[in-house]
Coordinates of C-alpha atoms and ligand atoms in Angstrom, one line a residue:
Chain A
M1 CA 10.4 -36.2 -58.2
N2 CA 13.1 -37.4 -55.7
E3 CA 13.1 -36.1 -52.2
I4 CA 15.6 -33.5 -51.3
I5 CA 15.0 -33.3 -47.6
K6 CA 14.0 -36.2 -45.5
I7 CA 13.2 -35.8 -41.8
S8 CA 12.6 -38.9 -39.7
K9 CA 11.4 -39.2 -36.1
L10 CA 12.5 -35.7 -35.3
N11 CA 12.0 -34.6 -31.7
K12 CA 12.9 -31.3 -30.1
N13 CA 12.8 -30.5 -26.4
Y14 CA 13.8 -26.9 -25.6
A15 CA 16.0 -26.8 -22.5
G16 CA 15.3 -30.5 -21.9
K17 CA 11.7 -29.7 -20.9
Y18 CA 9.3 -28.1 -23.4
Q19 CA 8.6 -30.5 -26.3
A20 CA 8.3 -28.3 -29.4
L21 CA 8.4 -31.2 -31.9
T22 CA 7.2 -34.7 -31.6
D23 CA 8.2 -37.5 -33.9
V24 CA 8.1 -35.4 -37.0
D25 CA 8.4 -37.3 -40.3
L26 CA 8.5 -35.2 -43.4
S27 CA 9.9 -35.4 -46.9
I28 CA 10.3 -32.4 -49.2
K29 CA 10.5 -33.1 -52.9
S30 CA 13.1 -31.6 -55.1
G31 CA 11.8 -28.6 -56.9
E32 CA 8.5 -28.2 -55.1
I33 CA 7.0 -25.4 -53.2
F34 CA 6.0 -26.7 -49.8
A35 CA 3.9 -24.7 -47.5
L36 CA 3.9 -25.4 -43.8
L37 CA 0.9 -24.2 -42.0
G38 CA 0.1 -24.2 -38.3
P39 CA -1.1 -21.9 -35.5
N40 CA 1.2 -19.8 -33.4
G41 CA 3.6 -21.9 -31.4
A42 CA 3.0 -25.0 -33.5
G43 CA 6.7 -25.6 -34.1
K44 CA 7.2 -24.2 -37.7
T45 CA 10.1 -22.0 -36.9
T46 CA 11.6 -24.7 -34.7
L47 CA 11.5 -27.2 -37.5
I48 CA 13.1 -24.7 -40.0
S49 CA 15.7 -23.6 -37.5
I50 CA 16.8 -27.2 -36.9
I51 CA 17.2 -27.9 -40.6
C52 CA 19.3 -24.7 -41.0
G53 CA 21.5 -25.5 -38.1
L54 CA 20.3 -22.8 -35.7
V55 CA 18.7 -25.1 -33.2
R56 CA 20.0 -28.4 -32.0
I57 CA 18.3 -31.7 -32.6
T58 CA 17.1 -33.6 -29.6
S59 CA 16.7 -36.8 -31.5
G60 CA 16.0 -37.9 -35.0
I61 CA 17.7 -37.7 -38.4
I62 CA 17.6 -35.1 -41.1
N63 CA 19.1 -35.8 -44.5
V64 CA 19.5 -33.3 -47.3
D65 CA 20.1 -34.8 -50.7
G66 CA 21.1 -38.1 -48.9
K67 CA 23.6 -36.4 -46.6
N68 CA 23.1 -36.2 -42.9
I69 CA 23.1 -32.5 -41.8
D70 CA 25.3 -33.2 -38.8
D71 CA 27.9 -35.2 -40.7
Q72 CA 28.2 -33.0 -43.8
P73 CA 27.1 -29.5 -42.7
R74 CA 29.3 -27.6 -45.1
E75 CA 28.1 -29.2 -48.3
I76 CA 24.5 -28.9 -47.2
R77 CA 24.5 -25.4 -45.8
Q78 CA 26.1 -24.0 -48.9
R79 CA 23.0 -25.0 -50.7
I80 CA 20.4 -23.6 -48.2
G81 CA 19.1 -20.0 -47.9
L82 CA 17.1 -18.9 -45.0
V83 CA 14.7 -15.9 -44.5
P84 CA 14.1 -16.0 -40.8
Q85 CA 10.8 -14.9 -39.3
E86 CA 12.3 -12.1 -37.2
L87 CA 13.5 -9.0 -39.0
T88 CA 17.1 -9.1 -37.8
T89 CA 19.3 -6.6 -39.4
N90 CA 22.5 -4.7 -38.7
M91 CA 21.0 -1.2 -38.8
F92 CA 24.2 0.5 -39.7
E93 CA 25.0 -1.5 -42.8
T94 CA 24.0 -0.6 -46.3
V95 CA 21.8 -2.9 -48.4
W96 CA 24.7 -3.6 -50.8
D97 CA 27.2 -4.4 -48.0
T98 CA 24.9 -6.7 -46.1
V99 CA 24.0 -8.7 -49.1
Q100 CA 27.7 -9.0 -50.1
F101 CA 28.5 -10.0 -46.5
T102 CA 26.1 -13.0 -46.7
R103 CA 27.6 -14.1 -50.0
G104 CA 31.1 -14.0 -48.5
L105 CA 30.0 -15.8 -45.4
F106 CA 28.8 -18.7 -47.5
G107 CA 32.1 -18.9 -49.2
F108 CA 31.3 -17.3 -52.5
K109 CA 33.5 -14.9 -54.4
K110 CA 32.1 -11.4 -55.1
N111 CA 29.9 -11.2 -58.1
N112 CA 28.6 -7.7 -58.5
D113 CA 26.5 -8.4 -61.5
F114 CA 24.7 -11.2 -59.7
I115 CA 24.0 -9.0 -56.7
E116 CA 22.9 -6.1 -58.9
N117 CA 20.5 -8.3 -60.7
L118 CA 19.1 -9.7 -57.4
L119 CA 18.6 -6.3 -55.9
K120 CA 16.8 -5.1 -59.1
K121 CA 14.5 -8.1 -59.1
L122 CA 13.5 -7.4 -55.5
S123 CA 13.1 -3.6 -56.2
L124 CA 15.9 -2.8 -53.9
W125 CA 18.4 -1.4 -56.4
D126 CA 17.5 2.2 -55.7
K127 CA 18.1 1.6 -52.0
R128 CA 21.5 -0.2 -52.3
K129 CA 23.4 2.6 -50.7
S130 CA 20.9 3.2 -47.9
T131 CA 21.5 1.9 -44.4
L132 CA 19.0 -0.6 -43.2
M133 CA 17.7 1.6 -40.5
T134 CA 16.3 4.0 -43.1
L135 CA 14.2 1.3 -44.8
S136 CA 10.6 0.4 -44.2
G137 CA 9.6 -2.9 -42.7
G138 CA 8.6 -4.4 -46.1
M139 CA 11.9 -3.3 -47.6
K140 CA 13.8 -4.9 -44.8
R141 CA 11.9 -8.1 -45.4
R142 CA 13.0 -8.0 -49.0
V143 CA 16.6 -7.3 -48.0
M144 CA 16.4 -10.5 -45.9
I145 CA 15.2 -12.3 -49.0
A146 CA 18.1 -10.9 -51.0
K147 CA 20.5 -12.0 -48.4
A148 CA 19.0 -15.5 -48.4
L149 CA 19.5 -15.6 -52.2
A150 CA 23.0 -14.0 -52.2
H151 CA 24.7 -17.4 -52.4
E152 CA 22.5 -18.8 -55.1
P153 CA 21.0 -21.6 -52.9
D154 CA 18.9 -24.3 -54.4
I155 CA 16.9 -24.8 -51.3
L156 CA 15.2 -21.8 -49.8
F157 CA 13.4 -21.5 -46.5
L158 CA 11.0 -18.6 -46.0
D159 CA 9.6 -18.2 -42.5
E160 CA 6.6 -16.0 -43.1
P161 CA 8.2 -14.1 -45.9
T162 CA 5.3 -11.8 -46.6
A163 CA 4.4 -10.7 -43.1
G164 CA 4.1 -6.9 -43.3
V165 CA 4.5 -6.8 -47.1
D166 CA 1.9 -4.8 -48.9
V167 CA -0.6 -6.5 -51.3
S168 CA 1.0 -5.6 -54.6
L169 CA 4.5 -6.4 -53.5
R170 CA 3.3 -9.7 -52.1
K171 CA 1.9 -10.6 -55.5
D172 CA 5.3 -9.6 -57.0
M173 CA 7.0 -11.8 -54.5
W174 CA 4.8 -14.7 -55.3
A175 CA 5.7 -14.3 -58.9
Q176 CA 9.3 -14.2 -58.1
L177 CA 9.1 -17.3 -56.0
H178 CA 7.4 -19.1 -58.8
E179 CA 10.2 -18.0 -61.1
L180 CA 12.8 -19.3 -58.6
R181 CA 11.0 -22.6 -58.5
K182 CA 11.1 -22.8 -62.3
S183 CA 14.8 -22.4 -62.1
G184 CA 14.9 -25.5 -59.9
V185 CA 14.9 -24.1 -56.4
T186 CA 13.1 -26.0 -53.8
I187 CA 11.0 -23.7 -51.6
I188 CA 9.7 -24.3 -48.1
L189 CA 7.6 -21.5 -46.6
T190 CA 5.5 -21.0 -43.6
T191 CA 2.7 -18.5 -43.6
H192 CA -0.4 -17.5 -41.8
Y193 CA -2.0 -16.3 -45.0
I194 CA -3.8 -19.3 -46.2
E195 CA -4.4 -17.5 -49.5
E196 CA -0.6 -17.5 -49.9
A197 CA -0.4 -21.3 -49.5
E198 CA -3.3 -21.7 -51.9
E199 CA -1.7 -19.5 -54.4
M200 CA 1.9 -20.9 -54.1
A201 CA 2.1 -24.4 -52.8
D202 CA 2.4 -27.7 -54.6
R203 CA 2.0 -29.5 -51.3
I204 CA 0.9 -28.4 -47.9
G205 CA 1.8 -29.7 -44.5
V206 CA -0.2 -28.8 -41.4
I207 CA 1.6 -28.9 -38.0
N208 CA -0.1 -28.4 -34.7
N209 CA 1.4 -28.8 -31.2
G210 CA 4.6 -30.0 -32.6
K211 CA 3.0 -32.8 -34.6
I212 CA 2.5 -33.1 -38.3
V213 CA -1.3 -33.4 -38.8
I214 CA -1.4 -33.9 -42.5
V215 CA 0.8 -33.6 -45.6
E216 CA -1.0 -33.6 -48.9
E217 CA -0.9 -32.1 -52.4
K218 CA -2.8 -28.9 -52.3
E219 CA -5.4 -29.9 -54.9
K220 CA -6.0 -33.3 -53.2
L221 CA -6.2 -31.7 -49.8
I222 CA -8.9 -29.4 -50.9
K223 CA -10.8 -32.2 -52.7
K224 CA -10.3 -34.6 -49.8
L225 CA -11.4 -32.4 -47.0
G226 CA -13.3 -29.8 -48.9
K227 CA -17.0 -29.3 -48.4
K228 CA -19.3 -28.1 -51.2
H229 CA -22.0 -25.7 -50.6
I230 CA -25.1 -24.9 -52.6
S231 CA -27.4 -22.0 -51.8
F232 CA -30.7 -21.4 -53.3
E233 CA -32.2 -17.9 -53.6
L234 CA -35.9 -18.7 -52.9
E235 CA -38.8 -16.8 -54.5
K236 CA -40.8 -17.0 -51.3
E237 CA -39.6 -17.0 -47.7
L238 CA -39.6 -20.5 -46.1
T239 CA -40.4 -20.6 -42.4
S240 CA -39.5 -24.2 -41.8
I241 CA -38.0 -27.1 -43.7
P242 CA -40.7 -29.4 -45.0
E243 CA -40.8 -33.0 -43.7
R244 CA -39.8 -34.5 -47.0
L245 CA -36.6 -32.6 -47.1
S246 CA -35.5 -33.5 -43.6
N247 CA -33.0 -36.1 -44.9
F248 CA -30.9 -33.4 -46.4
K249 CA -28.6 -31.3 -44.3
L250 CA -30.4 -28.1 -45.0
T251 CA -30.5 -24.8 -43.2
V252 CA -32.7 -21.9 -44.1
K253 CA -32.2 -18.2 -43.5
D254 CA -34.7 -15.7 -44.8
K255 CA -34.9 -16.4 -48.5
T256 CA -31.8 -18.5 -48.7
L257 CA -31.8 -22.3 -48.5
N258 CA -28.4 -23.7 -47.8
Y259 CA -27.2 -27.2 -48.6
E260 CA -23.8 -28.6 -47.6
Y261 CA -22.2 -31.8 -48.8
D262 CA -18.9 -33.6 -49.0
S263 CA -17.3 -33.3 -52.3
K264 CA -16.2 -36.9 -52.0
N265 CA -19.9 -38.0 -52.3
T266 CA -21.3 -38.7 -55.6
D267 CA -23.8 -36.2 -56.8
V268 CA -26.8 -38.6 -56.4
H269 CA -27.9 -36.6 -53.4
I270 CA -27.9 -33.4 -55.3
S271 CA -30.3 -34.6 -58.0
K272 CA -32.5 -36.1 -55.3
L273 CA -32.6 -32.7 -53.6
F274 CA -33.6 -31.0 -56.8
D275 CA -36.4 -33.5 -57.3
A276 CA -37.5 -33.1 -53.7
L277 CA -37.6 -29.3 -54.1
K278 CA -39.7 -29.6 -57.2
T279 CA -42.3 -31.9 -55.6
E280 CA -42.5 -29.6 -52.6
G281 CA -43.1 -26.8 -55.0
I282 CA -40.2 -24.7 -53.7
T283 CA -39.1 -22.4 -56.4
Y284 CA -35.9 -20.4 -56.7
K285 CA -34.5 -17.6 -58.6
D286 CA -30.8 -18.4 -58.4
I287 CA -28.3 -21.0 -57.3
N288 CA -24.8 -20.5 -56.0
T289 CA -22.2 -23.1 -55.4
K290 CA -19.1 -22.7 -53.4
Q291 CA -16.2 -25.0 -52.5
S292 CA -14.7 -24.6 -49.0
S293 CA -11.4 -22.8 -49.0
L294 CA -8.2 -24.0 -47.7
E295 CA -8.7 -21.6 -44.8
E296 CA -11.8 -23.4 -43.7
I297 CA -10.1 -26.8 -44.1
F298 CA -7.2 -25.6 -42.0
V299 CA -9.3 -24.3 -39.2
E300 CA -11.2 -27.7 -39.2
L301 CA -7.9 -29.7 -39.2
V302 CA -6.4 -27.8 -36.3
K303 CA -9.6 -28.0 -34.3
N304 CA -9.7 -31.7 -34.6
S305 CA -6.1 -32.6 -34.1
Chain B
M1 CA 38.6 -24.1 -44.9
N2 CA 36.2 -21.5 -46.0
F3 CA 38.8 -18.7 -46.4
Q4 CA 36.2 -16.5 -48.1
A5 CA 34.1 -16.5 -45.0
I6 CA 37.1 -15.8 -42.7
K7 CA 38.0 -12.9 -44.9
T8 CA 34.5 -11.6 -45.0
I9 CA 34.2 -11.6 -41.2
Y10 CA 37.7 -10.2 -40.8
M11 CA 37.1 -7.3 -43.2
F12 CA 33.7 -6.6 -41.8
E13 CA 35.2 -6.1 -38.3
M14 CA 38.2 -4.1 -39.6
I15 CA 36.0 -1.8 -41.6
R16 CA 34.0 -1.1 -38.4
M17 CA 37.3 0.3 -37.0
F18 CA 38.2 2.3 -40.1
R19 CA 34.8 3.9 -40.1
T20 CA 35.8 5.6 -36.9
I21 CA 39.5 5.9 -37.8
G22 CA 39.7 9.3 -36.2
Q23 CA 38.5 8.1 -32.8
S24 CA 40.5 4.8 -33.2
I25 CA 43.7 6.8 -33.4
A26 CA 43.0 9.9 -31.3
A27 CA 41.7 8.1 -28.2
P28 CA 44.8 6.0 -27.5
V29 CA 47.2 8.8 -28.5
I30 CA 45.6 11.3 -26.2
S31 CA 45.4 8.9 -23.3
T32 CA 49.0 7.9 -23.7
C33 CA 50.0 11.6 -23.7
L34 CA 48.0 12.1 -20.5
Y35 CA 49.7 9.1 -18.8
F36 CA 53.1 10.6 -19.7
I37 CA 52.2 14.0 -18.5
V38 CA 50.9 12.7 -15.2
F39 CA 53.1 9.7 -14.5
G40 CA 56.1 10.4 -16.6
S41 CA 56.7 14.0 -16.0
A42 CA 54.7 15.2 -13.0
I43 CA 55.2 12.2 -10.7
G44 CA 57.9 10.3 -12.5
S45 CA 60.4 13.1 -12.1
S46 CA 60.4 12.6 -8.4
I47 CA 60.7 8.8 -8.6
E48 CA 64.1 7.2 -8.9
S49 CA 64.9 5.0 -11.8
I50 CA 63.9 1.3 -11.4
D51 CA 66.6 -1.3 -12.3
G52 CA 68.5 1.4 -14.0
V53 CA 65.5 2.5 -16.2
S54 CA 64.1 5.9 -15.9
Y55 CA 60.5 5.8 -14.6
G56 CA 59.1 7.3 -17.8
S57 CA 60.6 4.5 -19.8
F58 CA 59.8 1.9 -17.2
I59 CA 56.0 2.4 -17.6
V60 CA 55.9 2.1 -21.4
P61 CA 55.5 -1.7 -21.6
G62 CA 52.8 -1.7 -18.8
L63 CA 51.0 1.2 -20.5
I64 CA 51.0 -0.7 -23.8
M65 CA 49.7 -3.8 -22.1
L66 CA 47.0 -1.9 -20.3
S67 CA 45.5 -0.6 -23.5
V68 CA 46.1 -3.7 -25.5
L69 CA 44.4 -5.9 -23.0
T70 CA 41.3 -3.7 -22.5
Q71 CA 41.0 -3.0 -26.2
S72 CA 41.4 -6.6 -27.2
I73 CA 38.6 -7.6 -24.9
S74 CA 36.3 -4.8 -25.7
N75 CA 36.8 -5.2 -29.5
A76 CA 36.3 -8.9 -29.6
S77 CA 33.5 -9.0 -27.1
F78 CA 31.6 -6.3 -29.0
G79 CA 32.3 -7.9 -32.3
I80 CA 30.5 -11.1 -31.4
Y81 CA 28.0 -9.7 -29.0
F82 CA 26.5 -7.2 -31.4
P83 CA 25.2 -9.9 -33.9
R84 CA 23.9 -11.8 -30.9
F85 CA 22.1 -8.7 -29.7
T86 CA 20.6 -7.8 -33.1
G87 CA 19.9 -11.4 -34.0
T88 CA 21.9 -11.4 -37.2
I89 CA 24.1 -14.2 -35.7
Y90 CA 21.7 -16.6 -37.4
E91 CA 23.7 -16.0 -40.5
Q92 CA 27.0 -17.1 -39.0
L93 CA 25.2 -20.1 -37.5
S94 CA 23.6 -21.2 -40.7
A95 CA 26.6 -20.6 -43.0
P96 CA 28.9 -23.3 -44.1
I97 CA 31.6 -22.3 -41.7
S98 CA 33.2 -24.0 -38.8
Y99 CA 33.6 -22.5 -35.4
L100 CA 37.3 -22.3 -35.9
E101 CA 36.7 -20.0 -38.9
I102 CA 34.3 -17.8 -37.0
V103 CA 36.9 -17.5 -34.2
I104 CA 39.7 -16.7 -36.6
G105 CA 37.6 -14.0 -38.3
Y106 CA 36.5 -12.2 -35.2
V107 CA 39.5 -12.8 -33.0
G108 CA 41.9 -12.2 -35.8
A109 CA 40.3 -8.8 -36.5
A110 CA 40.2 -7.8 -32.8
A111 CA 43.8 -8.9 -32.3
S112 CA 44.9 -7.0 -35.4
K113 CA 43.3 -3.9 -34.1
S114 CA 44.9 -4.1 -30.7
L115 CA 48.3 -4.9 -32.3
L116 CA 48.0 -1.7 -34.3
L117 CA 47.0 0.1 -31.2
G118 CA 49.9 -1.2 -29.3
L119 CA 52.3 0.0 -32.0
L120 CA 50.6 3.3 -32.0
I121 CA 51.1 3.8 -28.3
L122 CA 54.7 2.6 -28.6
G123 CA 55.3 5.3 -31.3
T124 CA 53.6 8.0 -29.2
A125 CA 55.7 7.0 -26.1
N126 CA 58.8 7.4 -28.2
F127 CA 58.1 11.1 -28.4
F128 CA 58.1 11.5 -24.6
V129 CA 60.8 9.1 -23.4
D130 CA 63.6 6.9 -24.5
V131 CA 62.3 3.6 -25.5
S132 CA 64.9 0.9 -26.2
I133 CA 63.8 -2.5 -27.2
Q134 CA 66.4 -5.1 -26.3
N135 CA 64.8 -8.1 -27.9
I136 CA 62.5 -7.1 -30.7
P137 CA 61.3 -10.6 -31.7
L138 CA 60.5 -11.4 -28.1
M139 CA 58.7 -8.1 -27.7
A140 CA 56.7 -8.9 -30.9
A141 CA 56.0 -12.4 -29.6
F142 CA 54.6 -11.1 -26.3
L143 CA 52.6 -8.4 -27.9
I144 CA 51.0 -10.7 -30.5
L145 CA 50.4 -13.4 -28.0
S146 CA 48.7 -11.0 -25.7
C147 CA 46.6 -9.5 -28.5
I148 CA 45.4 -13.0 -29.5
T149 CA 44.9 -14.3 -26.0
F150 CA 42.9 -11.4 -24.8
S151 CA 40.9 -11.2 -28.0
L152 CA 39.9 -14.8 -27.4
F153 CA 39.0 -13.9 -23.9
G154 CA 36.9 -11.0 -25.1
F155 CA 35.2 -13.3 -27.6
I156 CA 34.3 -15.6 -24.7
I157 CA 32.9 -12.6 -22.8
G158 CA 30.9 -11.6 -25.9
I159 CA 29.3 -15.0 -26.0
W160 CA 28.6 -15.1 -22.3
A161 CA 27.3 -11.5 -22.0
E162 CA 23.5 -11.0 -21.7
S163 CA 23.7 -7.2 -21.9
F164 CA 25.9 -4.4 -22.9
D165 CA 26.6 -3.8 -19.2
N166 CA 28.1 -7.3 -19.0
L167 CA 30.5 -6.4 -21.7
Q168 CA 31.9 -3.6 -19.6
F169 CA 31.9 -5.6 -16.5
I170 CA 35.0 -7.8 -16.9
P171 CA 37.3 -5.3 -18.5
L172 CA 36.4 -2.7 -15.9
L173 CA 36.2 -4.7 -12.8
V174 CA 38.8 -7.4 -13.5
I175 CA 41.3 -6.5 -16.2
T176 CA 41.9 -2.9 -15.4
P177 CA 42.6 -3.5 -11.7
L178 CA 44.7 -6.5 -12.3
T179 CA 46.8 -4.6 -14.8
F180 CA 47.3 -1.7 -12.4
L181 CA 48.1 -4.1 -9.6
G182 CA 50.2 -6.3 -12.0
G183 CA 53.2 -3.9 -12.0
S184 CA 52.3 -1.7 -15.0
F185 CA 53.4 1.4 -13.1
Y186 CA 55.8 -0.1 -10.6
S187 CA 58.0 -3.1 -10.0
I188 CA 56.4 -5.5 -7.7
K189 CA 59.8 -5.8 -6.1
M190 CA 59.0 -2.4 -4.5
L191 CA 56.2 -4.0 -2.6
P192 CA 56.4 -5.5 0.9
P193 CA 57.2 -9.2 0.8
I194 CA 53.8 -10.3 1.6
W195 CA 52.3 -8.3 -1.2
Q196 CA 54.9 -9.6 -3.6
K197 CA 53.6 -13.1 -2.9
I198 CA 50.0 -12.1 -3.3
S199 CA 50.9 -10.3 -6.6
L200 CA 52.2 -13.6 -8.0
L201 CA 48.6 -14.8 -8.0
N202 CA 47.8 -12.1 -10.5
P203 CA 48.2 -13.7 -13.9
L204 CA 48.9 -10.3 -15.5
V205 CA 52.1 -9.9 -13.5
Y206 CA 53.7 -12.6 -15.7
L207 CA 52.5 -11.0 -18.9
I208 CA 53.7 -7.5 -18.0
S209 CA 56.9 -8.7 -16.6
G210 CA 57.8 -10.7 -19.6
F211 CA 56.9 -7.9 -21.9
R212 CA 59.0 -5.5 -20.0
W213 CA 61.8 -8.0 -20.1
S214 CA 61.9 -7.8 -23.8
F215 CA 62.4 -4.0 -23.6
Y216 CA 64.9 -3.7 -20.8
G217 CA 66.2 -7.1 -20.1
N218 CA 64.7 -7.1 -16.7
G219 CA 61.4 -8.3 -15.2
D220 CA 59.7 -9.1 -11.9
V221 CA 59.6 -12.8 -12.6
N222 CA 61.7 -15.2 -14.6
L223 CA 61.3 -14.8 -18.4
R224 CA 60.6 -18.4 -19.0
V225 CA 57.8 -18.5 -16.3
S226 CA 56.3 -15.4 -18.0
F227 CA 56.3 -17.1 -21.3
I228 CA 54.8 -20.3 -20.1
M229 CA 52.1 -18.4 -18.2
T230 CA 51.2 -16.4 -21.3
A231 CA 51.0 -19.5 -23.4
L232 CA 48.9 -21.1 -20.7
F233 CA 46.2 -18.3 -20.9
L234 CA 46.1 -18.8 -24.6
I235 CA 45.5 -22.5 -24.2
V236 CA 42.8 -22.0 -21.5
S237 CA 41.0 -19.5 -23.7
L238 CA 41.1 -21.9 -26.6
L239 CA 39.8 -24.7 -24.5
I240 CA 36.9 -22.6 -23.3
I241 CA 36.0 -21.6 -26.8
R242 CA 36.1 -25.2 -27.9
W243 CA 33.7 -26.1 -25.2
I244 CA 31.4 -23.2 -26.1
F245 CA 31.1 -24.3 -29.6
K246 CA 30.8 -28.0 -28.7
T247 CA 27.9 -27.4 -26.4
G248 CA 26.4 -24.5 -28.3
Y249 CA 26.5 -22.5 -25.1
K250 CA 24.4 -19.4 -25.5
L251 CA 24.5 -19.7 -29.2
K252 CA 22.1 -22.6 -29.9
T253 CA 19.1 -23.7 -28.0
Ligands
LIG1 N1 14.4 -20.8 -27.6 C1 13.3 -21.4 -27.1 N2 13.3 -21.8 -25.8 C2 12.2 -22.4 -25.3 N3 11.0 -22.6 -26.0 C3 11.0 -22.2 -27.3 C4 12.1 -21.5 -27.9 N4 11.7 -21.2 -29.1 C5 10.5 -21.6 -29.3 N5 10.0 -22.2 -28.2 C6 8.7 -22.8 -28.0 O1 8.5 -23.8 -28.9 C7 7.2 -23.8 -29.4 C8 7.2 -23.7 -30.9 O2 7.7 -22.4 -31.3 P1 7.9 -22.0 -32.8 O3 8.6 -20.7 -32.8 O4 8.6 -23.1 -33.5 O5 6.4 -21.8 -33.3 P2 5.9 -21.3 -34.7 O6 5.0 -22.4 -35.3 O7 7.0 -20.8 -35.5 O8 4.9 -20.2 -34.3 P3 4.6 -18.7 -35.0 O9 3.5 -19.0 -36.0 O10 4.1 -17.9 -33.9 O11 5.8 -18.2 -35.5 C9 6.5 -22.6 -28.8 O12 5.7 -23.1 -27.7 C10 7.6 -21.8 -28.2 O13 7.2 -21.2 -27.0
LIG2 MG1 7.5 -19.0 -36.3

């Protein structure tokens, strides 16, 4: 896949002082779903805002489809949709009007069928005549998404799209984003729900303190950094770990014996462990295995960066 | 040019006015009536005519200017301040539109509204006093130019403002006094010489004088000077706006 967004050596200093982004290099591939993860204040919103033209670049270059965003803003912006993190709405407008407004602003002629379809997909059709102030938070969030899609963009930025959206609607939204991706839209989202990144993303980038920590395909990231975990349900309580087993990273708690190992390692160790348990006469009723989740990987990465 | 975007902003702003069409018409009509009752009839009847124009007729151009200037400013400043306040300005900033197009949309709408307002006051005034317009094209030129210039000025205030109080500040503390002192309700020739000199520092004197000239063929200052000054305001406002967008002043961090 070719890259649709290419960011090189991007720096951002707010008010000439606070450095929010440091030497960010990042490429987004055409048609992928890219999840940007990072703790509060890491620089996610700043990065998105710069690409969308809301915040000025201090230094660095951003190209979209080979065009510099400062040289050809019109062509580029027409193709980009943004759902900002903050719920910013004109309270007195109706859903229908506000979505039409965005479409017009992006230079597109009215297309009532398209907007109708869009609102229906986002379960907003019933609310089209309501003013925004009468909507719930989750509904407003969906209106923001409808606005971002009103001009049929092929690059979509979602800054925490599902914050405050209930579980079932969140799942709906995920399905819709997958559908959008299928139709060729490149999606870049930030989230604090790791589960969301795990569910949605093709690739994941982690940012901390304005620096990109890692960018990797989701599967590879989990494999590369993931730890595996085996726990044995023992028949008899074990008070201490026998001498012979001290080579293995084992912990014991009540009747459970835990073993953790890197998934990168070959499973030689595991069979050795099984042998050792047998010779020690340690018997067990059950075995559980677990792979560390993206969440654990994320916490680890941020801690070490 | 993204004409669709200009139209979208323009219509959005105009619809805002039509939503409150009753107020939009009633307010200026009532206040004009009040001015004529107080100044035109009650006080005006005891004032001699100025340069051969009855006092009631004399104040019409100044009255129109007073409303047009304050309304241009408050409309345009509110128009751009409101999306800044709510945060929806992100849309305008991320849309494929140039700053020129944003300005045309907002300022065009504000100027249209105050133009309609000016005409409405002119019509109302006609019920009370004789209004003759000697040079209609000149009158239209001054009126339109003022609407545009002060809408631009209002736009600047709307970008500069940090609160709704700020929006009120300039119209109330600067424009209204300057219009009153700029010969809306008197000829500055009636002032002592020293105050006549000081009045010439008031930029609105030129605007009002020129506008009155187009009605009655008579003004406080030379017509050409009036026109040049009015055009100068327009240019200064345009330059400030250009600077705002170039530097992203208060719009982009
Ligand atoms: N307009 C601004 N002026 C000055 N500093 C800012 C501004 N906007 C953001 N910052 C600072 O830049 C840093 C990055 O902020 P940013 O909003 O990009 O973080 P984020 O990763 O989106 O965080 P969150 O997960 O909380 O949304 C923060 O330290 C923030 O205080
Ligand atoms: Mg953020």
